[in-house]
Tab-separated table of C-alpha atoms in Angstrom:
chain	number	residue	atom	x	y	z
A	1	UNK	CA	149.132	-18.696	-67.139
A	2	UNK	CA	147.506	-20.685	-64.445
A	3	UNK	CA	144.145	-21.855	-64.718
A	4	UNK	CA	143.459	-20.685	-61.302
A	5	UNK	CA	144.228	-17.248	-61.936
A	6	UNK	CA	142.159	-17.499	-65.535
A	7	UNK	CA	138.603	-18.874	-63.565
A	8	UNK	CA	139.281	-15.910	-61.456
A	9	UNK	CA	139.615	-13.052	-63.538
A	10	UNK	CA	136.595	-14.633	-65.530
A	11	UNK	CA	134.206	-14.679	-62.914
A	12	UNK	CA	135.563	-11.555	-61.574
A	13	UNK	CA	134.825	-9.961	-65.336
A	14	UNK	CA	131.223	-11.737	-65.496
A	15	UNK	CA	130.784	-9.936	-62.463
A	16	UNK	CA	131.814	-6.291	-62.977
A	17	UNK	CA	130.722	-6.273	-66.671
A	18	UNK	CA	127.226	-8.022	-66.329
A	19	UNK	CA	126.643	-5.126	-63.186
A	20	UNK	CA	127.386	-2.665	-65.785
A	21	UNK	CA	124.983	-3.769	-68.267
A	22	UNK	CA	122.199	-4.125	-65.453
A	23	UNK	CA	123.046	-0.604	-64.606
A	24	UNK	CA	122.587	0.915	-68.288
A	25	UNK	CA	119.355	-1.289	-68.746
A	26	UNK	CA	120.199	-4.350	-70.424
A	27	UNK	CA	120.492	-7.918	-69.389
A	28	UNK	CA	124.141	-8.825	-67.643
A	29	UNK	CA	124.158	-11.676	-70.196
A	30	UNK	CA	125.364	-8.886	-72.915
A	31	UNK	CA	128.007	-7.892	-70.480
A	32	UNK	CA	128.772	-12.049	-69.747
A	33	UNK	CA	129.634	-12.376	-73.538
A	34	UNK	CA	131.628	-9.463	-73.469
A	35	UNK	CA	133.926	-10.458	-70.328
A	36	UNK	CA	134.464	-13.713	-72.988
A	37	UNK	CA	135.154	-11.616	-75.644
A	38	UNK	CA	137.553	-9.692	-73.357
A	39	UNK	CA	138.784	-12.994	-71.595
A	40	UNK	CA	139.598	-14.145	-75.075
A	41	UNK	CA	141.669	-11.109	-76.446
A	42	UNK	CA	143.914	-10.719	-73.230
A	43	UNK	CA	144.717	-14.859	-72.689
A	44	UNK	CA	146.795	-15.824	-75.071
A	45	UNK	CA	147.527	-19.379	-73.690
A	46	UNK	CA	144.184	-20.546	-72.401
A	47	UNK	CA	143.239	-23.387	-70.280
A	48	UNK	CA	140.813	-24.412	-72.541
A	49	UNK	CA	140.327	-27.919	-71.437
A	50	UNK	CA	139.178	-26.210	-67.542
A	51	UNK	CA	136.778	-23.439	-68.932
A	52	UNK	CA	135.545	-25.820	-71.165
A	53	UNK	CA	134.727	-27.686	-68.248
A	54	UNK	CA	133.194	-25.223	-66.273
A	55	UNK	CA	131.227	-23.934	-69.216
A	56	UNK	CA	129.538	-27.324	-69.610
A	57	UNK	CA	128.431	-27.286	-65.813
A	58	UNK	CA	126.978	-23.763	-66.729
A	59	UNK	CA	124.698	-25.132	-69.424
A	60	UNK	CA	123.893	-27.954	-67.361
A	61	UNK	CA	122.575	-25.806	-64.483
A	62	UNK	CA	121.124	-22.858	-67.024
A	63	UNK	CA	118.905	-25.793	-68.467
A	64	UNK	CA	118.548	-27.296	-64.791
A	65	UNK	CA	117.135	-24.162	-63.229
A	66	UNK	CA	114.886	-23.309	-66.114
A	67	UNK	CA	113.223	-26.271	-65.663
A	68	UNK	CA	113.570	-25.841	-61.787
A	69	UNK	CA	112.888	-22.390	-61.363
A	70	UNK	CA	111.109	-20.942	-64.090
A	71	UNK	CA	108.669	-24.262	-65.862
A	72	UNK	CA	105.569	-24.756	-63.420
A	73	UNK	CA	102.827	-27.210	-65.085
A	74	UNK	CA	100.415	-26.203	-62.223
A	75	UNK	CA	101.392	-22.206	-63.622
A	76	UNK	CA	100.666	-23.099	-67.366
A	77	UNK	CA	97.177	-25.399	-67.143
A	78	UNK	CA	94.981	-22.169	-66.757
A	79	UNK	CA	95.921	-20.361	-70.538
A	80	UNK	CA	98.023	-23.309	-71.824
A	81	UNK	CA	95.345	-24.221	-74.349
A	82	UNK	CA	94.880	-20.009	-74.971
A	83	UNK	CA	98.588	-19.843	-75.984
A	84	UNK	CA	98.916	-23.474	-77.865
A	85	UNK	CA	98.170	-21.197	-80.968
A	86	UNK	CA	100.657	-18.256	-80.879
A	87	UNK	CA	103.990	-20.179	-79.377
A	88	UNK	CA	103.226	-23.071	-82.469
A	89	UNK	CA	102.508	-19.809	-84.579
A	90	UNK	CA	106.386	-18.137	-83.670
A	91	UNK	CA	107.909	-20.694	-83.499
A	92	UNK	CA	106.675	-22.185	-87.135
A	93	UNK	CA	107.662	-18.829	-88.535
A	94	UNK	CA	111.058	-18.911	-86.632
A	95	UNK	CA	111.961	-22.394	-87.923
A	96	UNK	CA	110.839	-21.539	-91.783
A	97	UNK	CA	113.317	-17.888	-91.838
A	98	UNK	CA	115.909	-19.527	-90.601
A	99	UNK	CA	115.659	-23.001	-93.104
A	100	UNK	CA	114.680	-20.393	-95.637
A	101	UNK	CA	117.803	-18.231	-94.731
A	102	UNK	CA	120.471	-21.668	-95.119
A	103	UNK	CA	118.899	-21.986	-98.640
A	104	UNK	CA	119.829	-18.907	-99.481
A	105	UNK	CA	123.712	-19.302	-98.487
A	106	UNK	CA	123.537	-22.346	-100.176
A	107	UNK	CA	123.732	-24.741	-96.619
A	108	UNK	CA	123.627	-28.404	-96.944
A	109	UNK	CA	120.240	-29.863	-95.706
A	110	UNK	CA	121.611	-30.460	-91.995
A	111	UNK	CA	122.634	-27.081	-91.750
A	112	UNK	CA	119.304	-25.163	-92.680
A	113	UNK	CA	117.826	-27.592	-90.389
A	114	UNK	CA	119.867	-26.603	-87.892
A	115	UNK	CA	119.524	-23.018	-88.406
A	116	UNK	CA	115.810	-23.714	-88.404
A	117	UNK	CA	116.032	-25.561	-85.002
A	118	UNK	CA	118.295	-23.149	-83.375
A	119	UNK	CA	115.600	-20.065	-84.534
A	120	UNK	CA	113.000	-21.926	-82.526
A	121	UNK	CA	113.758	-21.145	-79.133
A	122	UNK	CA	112.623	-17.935	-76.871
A	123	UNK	CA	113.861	-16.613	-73.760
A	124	UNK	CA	111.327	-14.556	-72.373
A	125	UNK	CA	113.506	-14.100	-68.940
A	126	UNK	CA	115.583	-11.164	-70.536
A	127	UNK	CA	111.939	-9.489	-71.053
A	128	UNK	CA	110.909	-9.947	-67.608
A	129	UNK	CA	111.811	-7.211	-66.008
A	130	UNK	CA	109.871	-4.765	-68.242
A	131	UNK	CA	106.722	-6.913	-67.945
A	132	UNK	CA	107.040	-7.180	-64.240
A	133	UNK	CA	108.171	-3.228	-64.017
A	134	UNK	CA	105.110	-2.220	-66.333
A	135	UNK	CA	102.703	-4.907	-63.985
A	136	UNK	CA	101.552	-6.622	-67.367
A	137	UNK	CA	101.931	-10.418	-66.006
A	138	UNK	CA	98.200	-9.906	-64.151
A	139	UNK	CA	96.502	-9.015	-67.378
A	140	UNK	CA	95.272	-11.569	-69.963
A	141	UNK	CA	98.042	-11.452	-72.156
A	142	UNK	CA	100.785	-10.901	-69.751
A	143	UNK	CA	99.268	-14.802	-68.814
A	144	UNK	CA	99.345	-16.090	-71.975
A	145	UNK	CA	102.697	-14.618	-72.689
A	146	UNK	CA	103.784	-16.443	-69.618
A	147	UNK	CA	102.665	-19.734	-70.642
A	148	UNK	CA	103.785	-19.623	-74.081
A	149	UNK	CA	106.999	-19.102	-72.258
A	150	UNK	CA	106.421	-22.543	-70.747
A	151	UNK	CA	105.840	-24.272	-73.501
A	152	UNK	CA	108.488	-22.656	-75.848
A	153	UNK	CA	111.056	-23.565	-73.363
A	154	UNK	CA	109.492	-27.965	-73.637
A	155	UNK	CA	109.234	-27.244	-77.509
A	156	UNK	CA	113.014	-25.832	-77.296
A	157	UNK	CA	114.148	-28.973	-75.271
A	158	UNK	CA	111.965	-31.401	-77.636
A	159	UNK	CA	114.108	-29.456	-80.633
A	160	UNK	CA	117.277	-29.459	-78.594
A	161	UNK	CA	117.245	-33.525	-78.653
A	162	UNK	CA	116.527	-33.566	-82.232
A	163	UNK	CA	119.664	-31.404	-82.531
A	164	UNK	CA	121.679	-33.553	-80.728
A	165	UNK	CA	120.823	-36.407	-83.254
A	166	UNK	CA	121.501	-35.008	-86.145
A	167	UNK	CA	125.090	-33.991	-84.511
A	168	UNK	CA	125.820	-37.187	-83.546
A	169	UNK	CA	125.293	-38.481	-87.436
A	170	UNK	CA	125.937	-34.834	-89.302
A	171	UNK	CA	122.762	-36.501	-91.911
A	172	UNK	CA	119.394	-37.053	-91.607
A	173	UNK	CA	118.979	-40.169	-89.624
A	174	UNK	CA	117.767	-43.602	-90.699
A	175	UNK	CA	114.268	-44.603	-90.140
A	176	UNK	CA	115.353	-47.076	-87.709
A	177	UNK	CA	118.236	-45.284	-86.548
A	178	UNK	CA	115.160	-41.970	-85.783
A	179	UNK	CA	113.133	-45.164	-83.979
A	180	UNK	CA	116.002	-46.396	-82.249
A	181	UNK	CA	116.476	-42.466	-80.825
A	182	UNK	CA	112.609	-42.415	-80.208
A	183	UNK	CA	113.052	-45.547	-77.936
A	184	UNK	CA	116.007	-44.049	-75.865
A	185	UNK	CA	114.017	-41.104	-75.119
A	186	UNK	CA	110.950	-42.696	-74.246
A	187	UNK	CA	112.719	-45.363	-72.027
A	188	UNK	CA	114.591	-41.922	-70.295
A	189	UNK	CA	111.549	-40.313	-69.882
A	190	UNK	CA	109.909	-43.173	-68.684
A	191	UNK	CA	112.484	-43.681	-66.110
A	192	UNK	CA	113.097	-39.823	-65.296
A	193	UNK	CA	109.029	-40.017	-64.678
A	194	UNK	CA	109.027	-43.099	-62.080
A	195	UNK	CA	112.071	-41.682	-59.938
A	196	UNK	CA	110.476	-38.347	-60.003
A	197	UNK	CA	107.027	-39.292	-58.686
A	198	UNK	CA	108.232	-41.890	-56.459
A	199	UNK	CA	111.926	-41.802	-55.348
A	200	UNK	CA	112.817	-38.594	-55.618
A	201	UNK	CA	109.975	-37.496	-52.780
A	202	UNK	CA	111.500	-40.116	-50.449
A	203	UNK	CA	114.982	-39.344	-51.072
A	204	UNK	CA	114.036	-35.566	-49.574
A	205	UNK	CA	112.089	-36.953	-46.661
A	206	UNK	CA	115.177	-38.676	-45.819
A	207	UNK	CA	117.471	-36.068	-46.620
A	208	UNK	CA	115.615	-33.503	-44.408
A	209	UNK	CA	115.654	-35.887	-41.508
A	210	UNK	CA	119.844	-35.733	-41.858
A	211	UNK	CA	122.394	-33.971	-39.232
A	212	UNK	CA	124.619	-33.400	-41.827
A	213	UNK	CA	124.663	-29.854	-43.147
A	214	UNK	CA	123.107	-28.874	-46.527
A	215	UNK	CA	121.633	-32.109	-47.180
A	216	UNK	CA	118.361	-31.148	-49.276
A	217	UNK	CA	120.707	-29.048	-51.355
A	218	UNK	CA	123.256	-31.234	-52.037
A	219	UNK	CA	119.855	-33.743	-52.907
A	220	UNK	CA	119.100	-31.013	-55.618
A	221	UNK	CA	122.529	-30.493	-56.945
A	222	UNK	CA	122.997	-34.445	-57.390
A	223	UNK	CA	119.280	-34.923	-58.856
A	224	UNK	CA	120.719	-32.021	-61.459
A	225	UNK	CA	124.107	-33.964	-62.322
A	226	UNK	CA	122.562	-37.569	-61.845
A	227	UNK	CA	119.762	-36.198	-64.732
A	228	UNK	CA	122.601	-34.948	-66.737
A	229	UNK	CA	124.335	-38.125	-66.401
A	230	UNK	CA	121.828	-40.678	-67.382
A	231	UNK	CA	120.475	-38.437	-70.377
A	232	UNK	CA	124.111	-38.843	-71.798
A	233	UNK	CA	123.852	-42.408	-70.911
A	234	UNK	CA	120.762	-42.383	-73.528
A	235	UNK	CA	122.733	-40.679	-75.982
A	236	UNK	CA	121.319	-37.618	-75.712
A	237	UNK	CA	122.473	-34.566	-74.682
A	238	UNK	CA	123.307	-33.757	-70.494
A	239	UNK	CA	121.408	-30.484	-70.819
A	240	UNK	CA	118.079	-32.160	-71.656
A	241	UNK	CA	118.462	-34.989	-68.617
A	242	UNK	CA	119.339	-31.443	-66.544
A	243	UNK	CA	116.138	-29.861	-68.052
A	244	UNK	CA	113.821	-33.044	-67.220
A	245	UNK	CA	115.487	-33.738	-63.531
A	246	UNK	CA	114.575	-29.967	-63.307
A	247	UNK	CA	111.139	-30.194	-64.276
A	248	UNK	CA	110.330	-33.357	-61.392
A	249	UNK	CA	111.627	-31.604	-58.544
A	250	UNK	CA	110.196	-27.998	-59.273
A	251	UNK	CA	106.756	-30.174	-58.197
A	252	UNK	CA	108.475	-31.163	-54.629
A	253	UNK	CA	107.374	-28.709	-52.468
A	254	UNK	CA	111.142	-29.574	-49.723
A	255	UNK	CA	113.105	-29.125	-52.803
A	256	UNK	CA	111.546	-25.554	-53.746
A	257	UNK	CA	111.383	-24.206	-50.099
A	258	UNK	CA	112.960	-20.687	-50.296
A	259	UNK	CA	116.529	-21.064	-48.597
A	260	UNK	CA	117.096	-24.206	-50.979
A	261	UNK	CA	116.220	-22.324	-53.998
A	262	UNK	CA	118.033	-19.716	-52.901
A	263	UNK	CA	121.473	-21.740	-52.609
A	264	UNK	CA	120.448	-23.186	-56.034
A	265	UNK	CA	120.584	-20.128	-57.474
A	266	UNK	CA	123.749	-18.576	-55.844
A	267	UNK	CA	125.738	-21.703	-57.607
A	268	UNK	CA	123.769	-21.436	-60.915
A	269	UNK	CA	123.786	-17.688	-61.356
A	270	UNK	CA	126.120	-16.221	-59.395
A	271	UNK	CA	129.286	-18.802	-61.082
A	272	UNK	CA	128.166	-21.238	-63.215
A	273	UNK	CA	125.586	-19.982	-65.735
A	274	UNK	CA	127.858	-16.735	-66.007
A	275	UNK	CA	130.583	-18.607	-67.132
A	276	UNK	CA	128.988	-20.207	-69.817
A	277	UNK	CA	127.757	-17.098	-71.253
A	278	UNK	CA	131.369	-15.580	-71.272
A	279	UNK	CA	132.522	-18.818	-72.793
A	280	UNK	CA	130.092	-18.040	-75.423
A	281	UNK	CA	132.545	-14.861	-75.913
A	282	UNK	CA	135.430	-16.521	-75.858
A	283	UNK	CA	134.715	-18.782	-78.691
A	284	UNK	CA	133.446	-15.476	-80.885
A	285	UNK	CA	135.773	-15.011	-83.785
A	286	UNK	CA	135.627	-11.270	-84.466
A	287	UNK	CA	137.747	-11.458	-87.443
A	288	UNK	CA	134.677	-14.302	-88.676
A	289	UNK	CA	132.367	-12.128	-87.989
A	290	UNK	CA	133.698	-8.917	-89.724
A	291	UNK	CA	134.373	-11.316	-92.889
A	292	UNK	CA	131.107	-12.440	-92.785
A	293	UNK	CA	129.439	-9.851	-94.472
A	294	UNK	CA	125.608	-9.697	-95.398
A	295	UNK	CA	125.036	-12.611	-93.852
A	296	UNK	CA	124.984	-11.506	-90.639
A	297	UNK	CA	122.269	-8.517	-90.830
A	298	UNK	CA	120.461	-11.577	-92.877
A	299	UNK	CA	120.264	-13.676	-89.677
A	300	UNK	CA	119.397	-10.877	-87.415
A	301	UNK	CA	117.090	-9.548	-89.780
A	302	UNK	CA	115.375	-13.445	-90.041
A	303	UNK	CA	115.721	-14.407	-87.203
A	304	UNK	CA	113.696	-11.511	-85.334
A	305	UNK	CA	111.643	-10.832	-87.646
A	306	UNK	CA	110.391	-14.380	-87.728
A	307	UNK	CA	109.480	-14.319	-83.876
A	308	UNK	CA	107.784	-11.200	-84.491
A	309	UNK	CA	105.790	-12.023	-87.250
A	310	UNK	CA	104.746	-15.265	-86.232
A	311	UNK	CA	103.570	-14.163	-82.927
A	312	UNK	CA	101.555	-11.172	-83.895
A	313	UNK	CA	99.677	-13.457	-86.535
A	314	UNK	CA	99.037	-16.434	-84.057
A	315	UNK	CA	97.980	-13.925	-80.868
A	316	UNK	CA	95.853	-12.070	-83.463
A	317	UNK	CA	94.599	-15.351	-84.062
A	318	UNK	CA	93.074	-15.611	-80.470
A	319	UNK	CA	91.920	-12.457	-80.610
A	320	UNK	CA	94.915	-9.956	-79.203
A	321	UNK	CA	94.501	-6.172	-80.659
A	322	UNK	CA	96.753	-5.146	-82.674
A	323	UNK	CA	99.223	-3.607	-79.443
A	324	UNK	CA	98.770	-6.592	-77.533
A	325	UNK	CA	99.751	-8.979	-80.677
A	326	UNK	CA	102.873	-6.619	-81.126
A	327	UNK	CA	103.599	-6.629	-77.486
A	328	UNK	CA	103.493	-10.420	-77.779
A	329	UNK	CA	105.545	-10.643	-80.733
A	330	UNK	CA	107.864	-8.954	-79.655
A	331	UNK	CA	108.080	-10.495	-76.066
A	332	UNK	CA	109.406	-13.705	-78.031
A	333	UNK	CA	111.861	-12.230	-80.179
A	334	UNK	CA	114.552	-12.705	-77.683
A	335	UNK	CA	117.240	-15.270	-77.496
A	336	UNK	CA	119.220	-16.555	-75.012
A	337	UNK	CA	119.770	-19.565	-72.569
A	338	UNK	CA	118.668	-23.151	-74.932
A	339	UNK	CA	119.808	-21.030	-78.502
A	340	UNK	CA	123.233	-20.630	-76.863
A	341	UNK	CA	123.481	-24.374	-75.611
A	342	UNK	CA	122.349	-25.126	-79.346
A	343	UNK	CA	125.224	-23.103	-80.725
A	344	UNK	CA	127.562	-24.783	-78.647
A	345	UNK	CA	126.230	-28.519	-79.580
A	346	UNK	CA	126.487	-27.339	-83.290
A	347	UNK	CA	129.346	-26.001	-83.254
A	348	UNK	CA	131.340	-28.464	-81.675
A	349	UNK	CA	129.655	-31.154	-83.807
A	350	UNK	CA	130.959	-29.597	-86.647
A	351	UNK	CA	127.143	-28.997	-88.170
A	352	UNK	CA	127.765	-24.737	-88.376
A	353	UNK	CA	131.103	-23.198	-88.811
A	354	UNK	CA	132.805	-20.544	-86.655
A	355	UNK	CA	130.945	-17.692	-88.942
A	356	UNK	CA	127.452	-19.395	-88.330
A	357	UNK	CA	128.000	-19.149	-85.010
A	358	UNK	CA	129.325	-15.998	-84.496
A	359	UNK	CA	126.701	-14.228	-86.508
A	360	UNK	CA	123.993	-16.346	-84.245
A	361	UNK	CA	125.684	-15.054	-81.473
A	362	UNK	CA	125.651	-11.875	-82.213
A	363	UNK	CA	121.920	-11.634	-83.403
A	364	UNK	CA	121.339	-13.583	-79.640
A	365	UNK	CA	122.741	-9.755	-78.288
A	366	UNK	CA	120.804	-7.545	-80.611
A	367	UNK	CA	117.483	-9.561	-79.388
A	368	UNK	CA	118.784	-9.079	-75.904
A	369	UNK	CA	119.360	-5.184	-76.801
A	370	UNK	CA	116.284	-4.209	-78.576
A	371	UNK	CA	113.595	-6.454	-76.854
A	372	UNK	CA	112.940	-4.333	-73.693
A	373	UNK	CA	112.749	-1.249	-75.547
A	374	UNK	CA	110.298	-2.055	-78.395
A	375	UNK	CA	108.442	-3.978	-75.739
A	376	UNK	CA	107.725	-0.707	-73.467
A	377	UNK	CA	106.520	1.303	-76.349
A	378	UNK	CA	104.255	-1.627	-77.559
A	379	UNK	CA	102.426	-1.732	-74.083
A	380	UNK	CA	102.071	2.006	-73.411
A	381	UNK	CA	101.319	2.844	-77.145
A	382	UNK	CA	98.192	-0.274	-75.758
A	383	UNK	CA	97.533	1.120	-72.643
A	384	UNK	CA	97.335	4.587	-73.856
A	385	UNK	CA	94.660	3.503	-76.941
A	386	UNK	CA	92.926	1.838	-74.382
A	387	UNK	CA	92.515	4.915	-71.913
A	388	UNK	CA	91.775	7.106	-74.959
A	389	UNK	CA	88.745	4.536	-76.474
A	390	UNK	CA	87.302	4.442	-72.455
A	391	UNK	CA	87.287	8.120	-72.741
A	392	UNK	CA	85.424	8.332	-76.094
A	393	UNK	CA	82.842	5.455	-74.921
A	394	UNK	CA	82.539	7.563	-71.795
């Protein structure tokens, strides 16, 4: 079948099947993995090689635009320090279910690590909507839900990289061979740093000054790629250069103007990114994942849980009521962008077999599923205590 006709009827599926999942109320990622999982049951002789290809360029630019679109340091400064304590809270809890859940099923060491790593991440963007719909981002916990976004998405990259090295030597690492990787990602970020405070600025002076068409975007596009590029050149992995190049132009005020970002995200989201997602679904094994048994209610139960637990204690910590501390906890119970990419890394390192990752995959769509729902009751269960306690003081 030719590959040409395969890309099509793949983004043609993202398309129609995500649009159906907006219009029933859930994120089109659910509907992405399911044009996979349909992609994968009606292809018999796949291209693999080509949507393998065009998946990678969709984790590259998912990463890429998280750090370009959604990570502001100017945003985060005013309640960074306020949520410090509930995203290391979550996420602590996160990473001790899921090592605690590979002892269980008897895992090596690498693999409950990984497990614990890959239970880390949040992705508050499938919650946005609600928060946004229910104007909760202007209170004070809709800000420090915000910035604990923020930082759970640096934490998530930070974890990401140490992913990536225990993939490339399936063990734990040497001391020097962990100082050696400590080096190569200082010396990156070092170099990432000087380009993005004082070449990358120039390079869009210039660019904007150019006859040629499309110039400042094609800037962006090769910042994203060249990032990619020389993180792999480091050894680690293209999606944290992506994340990084990201990051330094998101401050450039000509690479953030609206018609650029809005080209941006026409390639990332509207081909790219959904691609990735349905190649997600093509590499679900069903028949894995009905053989697996208990173990996958085990990693949904752990894995959500975890988030939930961990950020009602640490926002309860700061001094959240009880409805706000829910509402919090449950705002990072979601999955989705960096805990896919860290699938996919594991995975194809060979670190968690095709039942691992099917089960993670499928609790990453129960998150998706549940999250907006438990998250509207948490907030007008809070609201509506709130109204009732005025009217008793009044």
């Amino acid at each position: 079948m030719s590959a040409l006709f395969q890309i099509l009827f793949l983004i043609l599926s993202v398309k129609v099947l995500g649009e159906a999942a907006e219009r029933i109320g859930i994120p089109s990622v659910t509907g992405e993995i399911l044009a996979g999982i349909l992609f994968g049951a009606l292809f018999l002789d796949v291209e693999t090689g080509i949507v393998t290809f065009f998946a990678q360029l969709g984790s590259i630019f998912l990463l890429f635009t998280i750090g370009y679109k959604e990570v502001s340091l100017r945003d985060m400064k005013p309640a960074a320090l306020v949520a410090f304590v509930p995203t290391l809270s979550q996420i602590a809890f996160a990473f001790a279910f899921g090592f605690a859940l590979g002892e269980i099923f008897d895992f090596s060491f690498v693999q409950s690590l990984f497990i614990a790593i890959a239970f880390s991440p949040t992705s508050i963007a499938t919650v946005l909507s609600t928060l946004i719909d229910l104007n909760y981002f202007s209170s004070k916990p809709g800000k420090v839900m915000l910035s604990s976004a923020i930082l759970d998405d640096i934490i998530g990259i930070s974890l990401l990289s140490i992913v990536v090295t225990f993939a490339r030597f399936n063990r734990a690492p040497s001391i020097l061979a962990i100082l050696t990787i400590a080096g190569k990602i200082l010396l990156f970020l070092l170099i990432m740093y000087i380009l993005g405070k004082y070449f990358f600025p120039r390079l869009f002076i210039y660019s904007q000054k150019m006859h040629a068409k499309e110039a400042v975007f094609s800037l962006v596009i090769m910042i994203a790629l060249f990032s990619a590029y020389l993180a792999e050149f480091f050894e680690l992995h293209a999606t944290i250069g992506a994340f990084i190049g990201g990051m330094l132009i998101s401050e450039i005020s000509l690479a953030r103007t609206p018609d650029v970002q809005s080209k941006v995200e026409g390639l990332a989201y509207g081909i790219l990114i959904p691609l990735f997602f349905a190649f997600i679904g093509f590499s679900i094994d069903l028949y894995d994942l009905i053989n697996a048994g208990f173990f996958v209610p085990m990693v949904t139960l752990l894995a959500l849980s975890g988030k939930l637990i961990g950020g009602f204690i640490g926002s309860k910590a700061i001094g959240f009521n009880f409805c706000e501390s829910l509402a919090f906890g449950i705002v990072v119970m979601p999955r989705a962008g960096i805990e896919l990419v860290m699938l996919t890394i594991g995975t194809g390192a060979g670190i968690i077999d095709q039942e691992t990752f099917s089960a993670m995959v499928f609790m990453v769509i129960v998150s998706i599923l549940v999250s907006p729902s438990l998250l509207k009751f948490a907030i007008k269960t809070e609201r509506k205590n709130r109204t009732c306690n005025e009217m008793n003081i009044g």
